Coordinates of C-alpha atoms and ligand atoms in Angstrom, one line a residue:
M1 CA 74.0 24.2 -90.1
K2 CA 71.7 25.0 -87.3
D3 CA 68.6 23.0 -86.9
I4 CA 65.6 25.3 -86.3
F5 CA 62.9 22.6 -85.8
G6 CA 61.8 22.8 -82.2
L7 CA 62.6 26.4 -81.6
T8 CA 60.0 28.7 -80.1
V9 CA 59.2 32.1 -82.0
E10 CA 61.2 33.9 -79.5
E11 CA 64.3 31.6 -80.1
L12 CA 63.6 31.8 -83.9
Q13 CA 63.8 35.7 -83.6
E14 CA 67.1 35.5 -82.1
A15 CA 68.5 32.9 -84.6
L16 CA 67.2 35.2 -87.6
Q17 CA 68.8 38.3 -86.2
P18 CA 71.9 38.5 -88.6
F19 CA 69.0 38.8 -91.3
S20 CA 67.5 41.8 -89.9
L21 CA 64.1 40.6 -90.5
P22 CA 60.8 42.1 -89.2
K23 CA 59.6 40.1 -86.1
Y24 CA 56.6 38.7 -87.6
R25 CA 58.8 36.6 -90.0
A26 CA 59.7 34.2 -87.2
R27 CA 56.1 33.4 -86.5
Q28 CA 55.5 32.9 -90.1
I29 CA 58.5 30.4 -90.3
A30 CA 57.2 28.6 -87.3
E31 CA 53.7 28.3 -88.7
W32 CA 55.2 26.8 -91.7
M33 CA 57.3 24.3 -89.9
Y34 CA 54.7 23.3 -87.3
Q35 CA 51.3 23.8 -89.0
R36 CA 51.8 23.8 -92.7
G37 CA 54.1 20.9 -93.3
A38 CA 57.1 22.7 -94.5
T39 CA 60.1 20.5 -94.9
G40 CA 62.5 23.2 -96.3
F41 CA 62.5 27.0 -96.9
A42 CA 61.6 26.4 -100.5
D43 CA 58.0 25.5 -99.3
M44 CA 57.6 28.9 -97.5
T45 CA 56.0 30.8 -100.4
N46 CA 55.2 34.0 -98.8
L47 CA 59.1 34.7 -98.2
S48 CA 61.0 36.2 -101.2
K49 CA 63.0 33.9 -103.3
K50 CA 66.2 35.5 -102.2
L51 CA 65.5 35.2 -98.5
R52 CA 64.4 31.5 -99.0
E53 CA 67.8 30.9 -100.5
E54 CA 69.7 32.7 -97.8
L55 CA 67.8 30.8 -95.0
S56 CA 68.5 27.6 -96.8
G57 CA 72.2 28.3 -96.7
A58 CA 72.2 28.9 -92.9
F59 CA 69.6 26.6 -91.5
V60 CA 68.1 23.1 -91.8
I61 CA 64.5 21.9 -90.5
G62 CA 65.3 18.6 -89.1
R63 CA 62.4 16.1 -89.5
P64 CA 62.5 12.3 -89.2
K65 CA 62.1 9.9 -92.0
C66 CA 59.2 7.2 -91.5
K67 CA 61.2 4.0 -91.6
D68 CA 58.5 1.6 -90.9
R69 CA 54.6 1.9 -90.3
L70 CA 52.2 -0.7 -89.1
D71 CA 48.5 -0.3 -89.1
S72 CA 46.2 -2.6 -86.9
S73 CA 43.6 -4.8 -88.6
D74 CA 40.8 -2.7 -87.0
G75 CA 42.3 0.6 -88.5
H76 CA 42.3 2.4 -85.2
T77 CA 46.1 2.1 -84.3
T78 CA 49.0 3.0 -86.4
K79 CA 52.6 2.7 -85.3
F80 CA 55.4 4.5 -86.9
L81 CA 59.1 3.9 -86.6
L82 CA 60.7 7.4 -87.3
E83 CA 64.3 7.9 -87.9
F84 CA 66.3 10.9 -87.2
T85 CA 69.3 12.1 -89.2
D86 CA 71.9 10.2 -87.0
G87 CA 70.1 7.1 -87.6
T88 CA 68.4 6.9 -84.2
A89 CA 64.9 5.6 -84.5
V90 CA 61.9 5.8 -82.1
E91 CA 58.3 4.6 -82.2
T92 CA 55.4 6.9 -82.1
V93 CA 51.8 5.7 -82.1
L94 CA 48.6 7.2 -83.4
M95 CA 45.3 6.0 -81.8
R96 CA 42.1 6.8 -83.3
Q97 CA 39.8 7.0 -80.3
P98 CA 36.2 7.7 -80.1
Y99 CA 36.9 11.0 -78.3
G100 CA 39.5 12.0 -80.9
N101 CA 43.0 11.3 -82.1
S102 CA 45.6 10.6 -79.4
I103 CA 49.3 10.1 -80.1
C104 CA 51.9 8.5 -77.8
V105 CA 55.4 10.0 -78.2
S106 CA 59.0 8.6 -77.1
T107 CA 61.2 11.0 -75.1
Q108 CA 64.4 8.8 -75.3
A109 CA 65.7 6.3 -77.8
G110 CA 65.4 3.2 -75.7
C111 CA 65.4 3.4 -72.0
N112 CA 67.5 2.4 -69.0
M113 CA 64.9 2.0 -66.3
G114 CA 64.8 -1.7 -66.8
C115 CA 61.1 -2.4 -66.0
A116 CA 60.6 -6.1 -66.2
F117 CA 57.6 -6.1 -68.5
C118 CA 58.8 -3.6 -71.1
A119 CA 60.4 -4.1 -74.4
S120 CA 61.9 -0.5 -74.8
T121 CA 64.5 -1.4 -72.1
L122 CA 65.9 -4.5 -73.5
H123 CA 68.5 -2.5 -75.6
G124 CA 69.3 0.1 -72.9
M125 CA 69.2 3.7 -73.7
A126 CA 70.9 5.1 -76.7
R127 CA 70.1 8.9 -75.9
N128 CA 67.9 11.6 -75.0
L129 CA 65.7 13.1 -77.6
T130 CA 65.8 16.8 -78.2
T131 CA 62.8 19.1 -77.9
G132 CA 62.6 19.3 -81.7
E133 CA 62.7 15.5 -82.0
I134 CA 60.0 15.0 -79.6
L135 CA 58.0 17.6 -81.3
S136 CA 58.6 16.2 -84.7
Q137 CA 56.8 13.0 -83.7
A138 CA 53.6 15.0 -83.2
I139 CA 54.1 17.1 -86.2
V140 CA 54.6 14.2 -88.5
I141 CA 51.2 12.8 -87.5
S142 CA 49.5 16.2 -87.5
D143 CA 50.7 16.6 -91.0
M144 CA 49.5 13.2 -92.1
L145 CA 46.0 13.8 -90.5
R146 CA 45.8 17.1 -92.3
A147 CA 46.7 15.5 -95.5
E148 CA 43.9 13.0 -95.1
G149 CA 41.5 16.0 -95.5
Q150 CA 38.9 14.8 -93.2
G151 CA 39.5 17.9 -90.8
E152 CA 41.2 15.7 -88.3
S153 CA 44.0 16.8 -86.0
V154 CA 45.8 15.6 -82.9
D155 CA 43.5 16.0 -80.1
T156 CA 45.5 14.6 -77.1
V157 CA 49.1 13.6 -76.5
V158 CA 50.5 11.1 -74.1
I159 CA 54.0 11.1 -73.2
M160 CA 54.2 7.4 -72.7
G161 CA 56.2 5.9 -75.5
S162 CA 59.9 4.8 -75.0
G163 CA 62.0 6.6 -72.3
E164 CA 61.4 8.0 -68.7
P165 CA 60.4 11.6 -69.6
L166 CA 61.4 13.0 -66.2
M167 CA 64.9 11.9 -67.1
N168 CA 64.9 14.2 -70.0
Y169 CA 63.2 16.9 -68.0
E170 CA 64.2 20.2 -69.8
N171 CA 63.4 19.0 -73.4
V172 CA 60.2 17.3 -72.5
L173 CA 59.2 20.5 -70.8
G174 CA 60.2 22.4 -74.0
F175 CA 58.1 20.1 -75.9
V176 CA 55.0 20.5 -73.8
R177 CA 55.3 24.3 -73.8
L178 CA 55.5 24.1 -77.6
L179 CA 52.6 22.0 -77.9
H180 CA 50.6 24.6 -76.1
E181 CA 51.5 27.5 -78.5
D182 CA 49.0 28.6 -81.0
Y183 CA 51.5 28.5 -83.6
V184 CA 52.2 24.8 -83.0
L185 CA 49.2 22.6 -82.0
G186 CA 47.4 25.0 -79.5
L187 CA 46.6 22.2 -77.3
S188 CA 45.3 22.8 -73.7
Y189 CA 47.5 21.5 -71.0
R190 CA 44.7 19.2 -69.9
S191 CA 45.1 17.3 -73.1
I192 CA 48.7 16.3 -72.5
T193 CA 49.5 13.6 -70.1
L194 CA 53.0 12.7 -68.9
S195 CA 53.7 9.3 -67.6
T196 CA 56.4 8.5 -65.1
S197 CA 58.0 5.5 -63.5
G198 CA 58.2 7.8 -60.4
I199 CA 61.4 10.1 -60.5
V200 CA 60.5 11.7 -57.3
P201 CA 62.5 15.0 -57.1
Q202 CA 61.2 16.0 -60.7
M203 CA 57.6 15.0 -59.8
Y204 CA 57.9 17.8 -57.1
K205 CA 59.5 20.1 -59.6
L206 CA 56.9 19.5 -62.3
A207 CA 54.3 20.4 -59.7
E208 CA 55.7 24.0 -59.5
E209 CA 56.0 24.6 -63.3
G210 CA 52.6 26.2 -63.6
I211 CA 51.7 23.9 -66.6
P212 CA 48.7 21.7 -65.2
I213 CA 49.4 18.7 -67.6
S214 CA 47.9 15.3 -66.3
L215 CA 50.2 13.0 -64.6
S216 CA 50.3 9.3 -64.8
V217 CA 52.3 7.2 -62.5
S218 CA 53.5 3.6 -63.5
L219 CA 52.7 1.8 -60.3
H220 CA 52.1 -1.8 -61.3
A221 CA 52.6 -3.1 -57.7
P222 CA 51.1 -1.9 -54.4
E223 CA 54.2 -2.9 -52.1
Q224 CA 57.8 -2.3 -52.1
E225 CA 59.3 -5.7 -52.6
L226 CA 57.1 -6.8 -55.6
R227 CA 57.4 -3.2 -57.3
S228 CA 61.2 -3.4 -56.9
T229 CA 61.3 -6.7 -58.8
L230 CA 59.1 -5.2 -61.5
M231 CA 60.7 -1.8 -61.5
P232 CA 64.3 -1.4 -60.2
I233 CA 63.8 2.4 -60.0
N234 CA 61.7 1.6 -57.0
R235 CA 64.8 0.8 -55.0
K236 CA 66.0 4.4 -55.5
Y237 CA 62.6 6.0 -55.2
P238 CA 60.6 3.8 -52.9
L239 CA 56.7 3.4 -53.5
V240 CA 55.6 5.5 -50.5
D241 CA 57.6 8.5 -51.8
V242 CA 56.2 8.1 -55.3
V243 CA 52.7 8.1 -53.9
R244 CA 53.3 11.0 -51.8
A245 CA 54.8 13.0 -54.8
A246 CA 52.0 12.2 -56.7
R247 CA 49.5 13.2 -54.1
H248 CA 51.2 16.6 -54.0
Y249 CA 51.0 17.0 -57.6
A250 CA 47.2 16.4 -57.5
E251 CA 47.0 19.0 -54.7
V252 CA 49.1 21.6 -56.4
T253 CA 47.6 21.1 -60.0
K254 CA 44.0 20.0 -58.8
R255 CA 44.5 17.4 -61.5
R256 CA 43.5 13.7 -60.9
V257 CA 46.5 11.4 -61.0
T258 CA 46.3 8.1 -62.9
Y259 CA 48.1 5.2 -61.7
E260 CA 48.8 2.8 -64.3
Y261 CA 48.8 -1.0 -63.2
I262 CA 49.8 -3.6 -65.7
L263 CA 48.0 -6.7 -64.7
I264 CA 50.2 -9.7 -64.9
D265 CA 49.0 -13.3 -64.4
R266 CA 50.0 -14.6 -60.9
V267 CA 52.4 -11.6 -60.4
N268 CA 50.2 -8.7 -59.2
D269 CA 46.6 -9.7 -59.9
G270 CA 45.9 -11.4 -56.6
E271 CA 43.5 -10.6 -53.8
E272 CA 46.3 -9.6 -51.6
Q273 CA 47.7 -7.1 -54.1
A274 CA 44.0 -5.7 -54.6
R275 CA 43.7 -5.2 -50.8
E276 CA 46.9 -3.4 -50.7
L277 CA 46.2 -1.3 -53.7
V278 CA 42.8 -0.1 -52.1
S279 CA 44.5 0.8 -48.9
L280 CA 47.5 2.7 -50.6
L281 CA 45.1 4.8 -52.7
R282 CA 42.0 5.3 -50.6
G283 CA 40.9 9.1 -50.4
Q284 CA 43.3 10.3 -53.0
L285 CA 42.2 12.5 -56.1
A286 CA 43.2 9.5 -58.3
S287 CA 42.1 6.8 -60.6
V288 CA 43.7 3.5 -61.4
N289 CA 44.1 2.3 -65.1
L290 CA 44.5 -1.4 -65.4
I291 CA 46.3 -2.5 -68.4
P292 CA 46.2 -6.3 -69.1
I293 CA 49.8 -6.9 -70.2
N294 CA 50.8 -7.2 -73.8
P295 CA 52.8 -10.3 -73.6
V296 CA 56.7 -9.4 -74.4
A297 CA 58.1 -12.8 -75.8
E298 CA 61.5 -12.0 -74.2
R299 CA 60.0 -11.7 -70.7
H300 CA 57.7 -14.6 -70.1
L301 CA 55.0 -12.5 -68.5
L302 CA 51.5 -13.6 -69.3
R303 CA 48.2 -11.8 -69.4
P304 CA 45.5 -12.9 -66.7
S305 CA 42.2 -14.5 -67.7
A306 CA 39.3 -12.3 -68.6
A307 CA 37.6 -13.5 -65.4
R308 CA 40.6 -12.4 -63.4
I309 CA 40.7 -8.9 -64.8
D310 CA 37.0 -8.6 -64.2
W311 CA 37.3 -9.6 -60.6
F312 CA 40.3 -7.1 -60.1
E313 CA 38.4 -4.2 -61.6
H314 CA 35.1 -5.0 -59.4
Y315 CA 37.1 -5.3 -56.3
L316 CA 38.5 -1.8 -56.8
T317 CA 35.2 -0.3 -57.7
A318 CA 33.6 -2.0 -54.7
H319 CA 36.0 -0.3 -52.5
H320 CA 35.6 3.1 -54.0
I321 CA 38.6 3.5 -56.2
N322 CA 37.9 4.9 -59.7
V323 CA 39.1 2.4 -62.1
T324 CA 39.2 1.8 -65.8
V325 CA 40.4 -0.9 -68.0
R326 CA 42.5 0.0 -71.1
R327 CA 40.9 -0.9 -74.2
E328 CA 42.8 -3.3 -76.2
M329 CA 44.4 -1.4 -79.2
G330 CA 46.9 -2.7 -81.6
T331 CA 48.0 -6.0 -80.1
D332 CA 48.1 -7.3 -83.6
I333 CA 50.8 -4.6 -84.3
Q334 CA 53.2 -5.0 -81.5
A335 CA 51.5 -2.2 -79.5
A336 CA 53.7 -2.7 -76.5
C337 CA 56.3 0.1 -76.5
G338 CA 59.6 -0.7 -77.9
Q339 CA 58.8 -3.8 -79.9
L340 CA 58.8 -2.4 -83.3
R341 CA 62.1 -0.6 -82.7
N342 CA 63.6 -3.9 -81.2
K343 CA 62.6 -5.8 -84.4
H344 CA 64.8 -3.3 -86.4
L345 CA 67.6 -3.4 -83.8
D346 CA 67.7 -7.1 -84.0
G347 CA 67.8 -7.1 -87.7
Ligands
SF4_1 S1 58.2 1.2 -68.9 FE1 58.7 3.3 -69.4 S2 60.2 3.7 -67.7 FE2 60.0 1.3 -67.7 S3 61.5 0.6 -69.0 FE3 59.8 1.1 -70.4 S4 59.9 3.0 -71.2 FE4 61.4 2.8 -69.5

C-alpha cells in the first residue's frame, strides 16, 4: 500500500484521483496528517465512514514509533529515538530555548562522512531518509507539544542531526518546502537552518533554489591539513572552495552564513588557528558558532578549559568576527549526535 505521509497537497490530489474526490479533500487529509495528529484514516472524522474505509484499503500513513526518549535534568532538552517501519532508527532532538522550541532532525540513518569528532559516523550510513521520514520527526514533536496543551509549537528547525543533508538533496528540499506550507507547520524559510560539511556543488545549487533558508557550514579548522584530518570530505571539497561557496550563498540569499567550529583541546583551539580563522573570514557576511566538544568516548577528543574557550571567543571578537558560544544543552543525555542511536546498535 502506498504511504502518503510526506506528500504535498498536489501530490495527494494525484494519488486520490481514482476516488474522484473534490480537490479540497486532499487538503483536509494533509491537515489531518500534518496538523491534527491523525495516524490513520479512522481519525479523519470529517470524511464519510465509507470513504475512510476505502482510503484505508489503499494507503497507509507512515509514522515512526518512539523507541527511546531521554530528558535532560534541566528539562530543556529531549532526545527521541524514532523507528521507521523497516526498523531503521534515527535521533531527533527538541530544545526548549528562551526564544522558542527548536528541533534538530536527521536526514540519513547514520552518516558516511567520517568526521573525527562525530558519533553518527561510527557505524557508517544505513540509508537516506525519505521526505516523509524527515518530516515525520518534526510532526511527532509538533503533535507532542500540542498535546501538552500550553499552546506551544515547533518554532525553528535545524537540519543538523545525523547525516549530510546535501547528500540527500531532493528529499531534504522536499522536507524544507513542506515545512513552509500552511497546511504543515507554516514556518518561514528564515527559521530553518541547514548544516553541511561542505558539499560544494550542492551549496551552489541550493543558492539558486529561491528558498532563503539559513546555511550553516561545519568548518572546525581554518586550514587545509588540519581540516582534512578532522573531516575527510575536505580532501574532495577543499576548505577554500567551501568558503567561496558559502560566500556565494550569502551574496545570493542575503543571509548570514554561520560557521560551526567545534573547539577541541590542543587540536584547533590555539593562537595559530584563531589567527587563521580571522584571516579566512574577515569581511564576510558570516558569524562563527563555537561549540566546545561533547566528548565522544570512542574518539578520545577532549573539551578545552573554560579559560581557553573564553580566550578563543575574545580573540575573534577583538578581530571583528561575529561569534557566539553554543549554550550547553543536554550533555547529560548524550546530546552529541548519534550517541543514542549507537547505544541501541551496540546493544
Ligand atoms: S558531523 Fe555531520 S557530516 Fe560529519 S560525520 Fe557527523 S553527521 Fe556526518
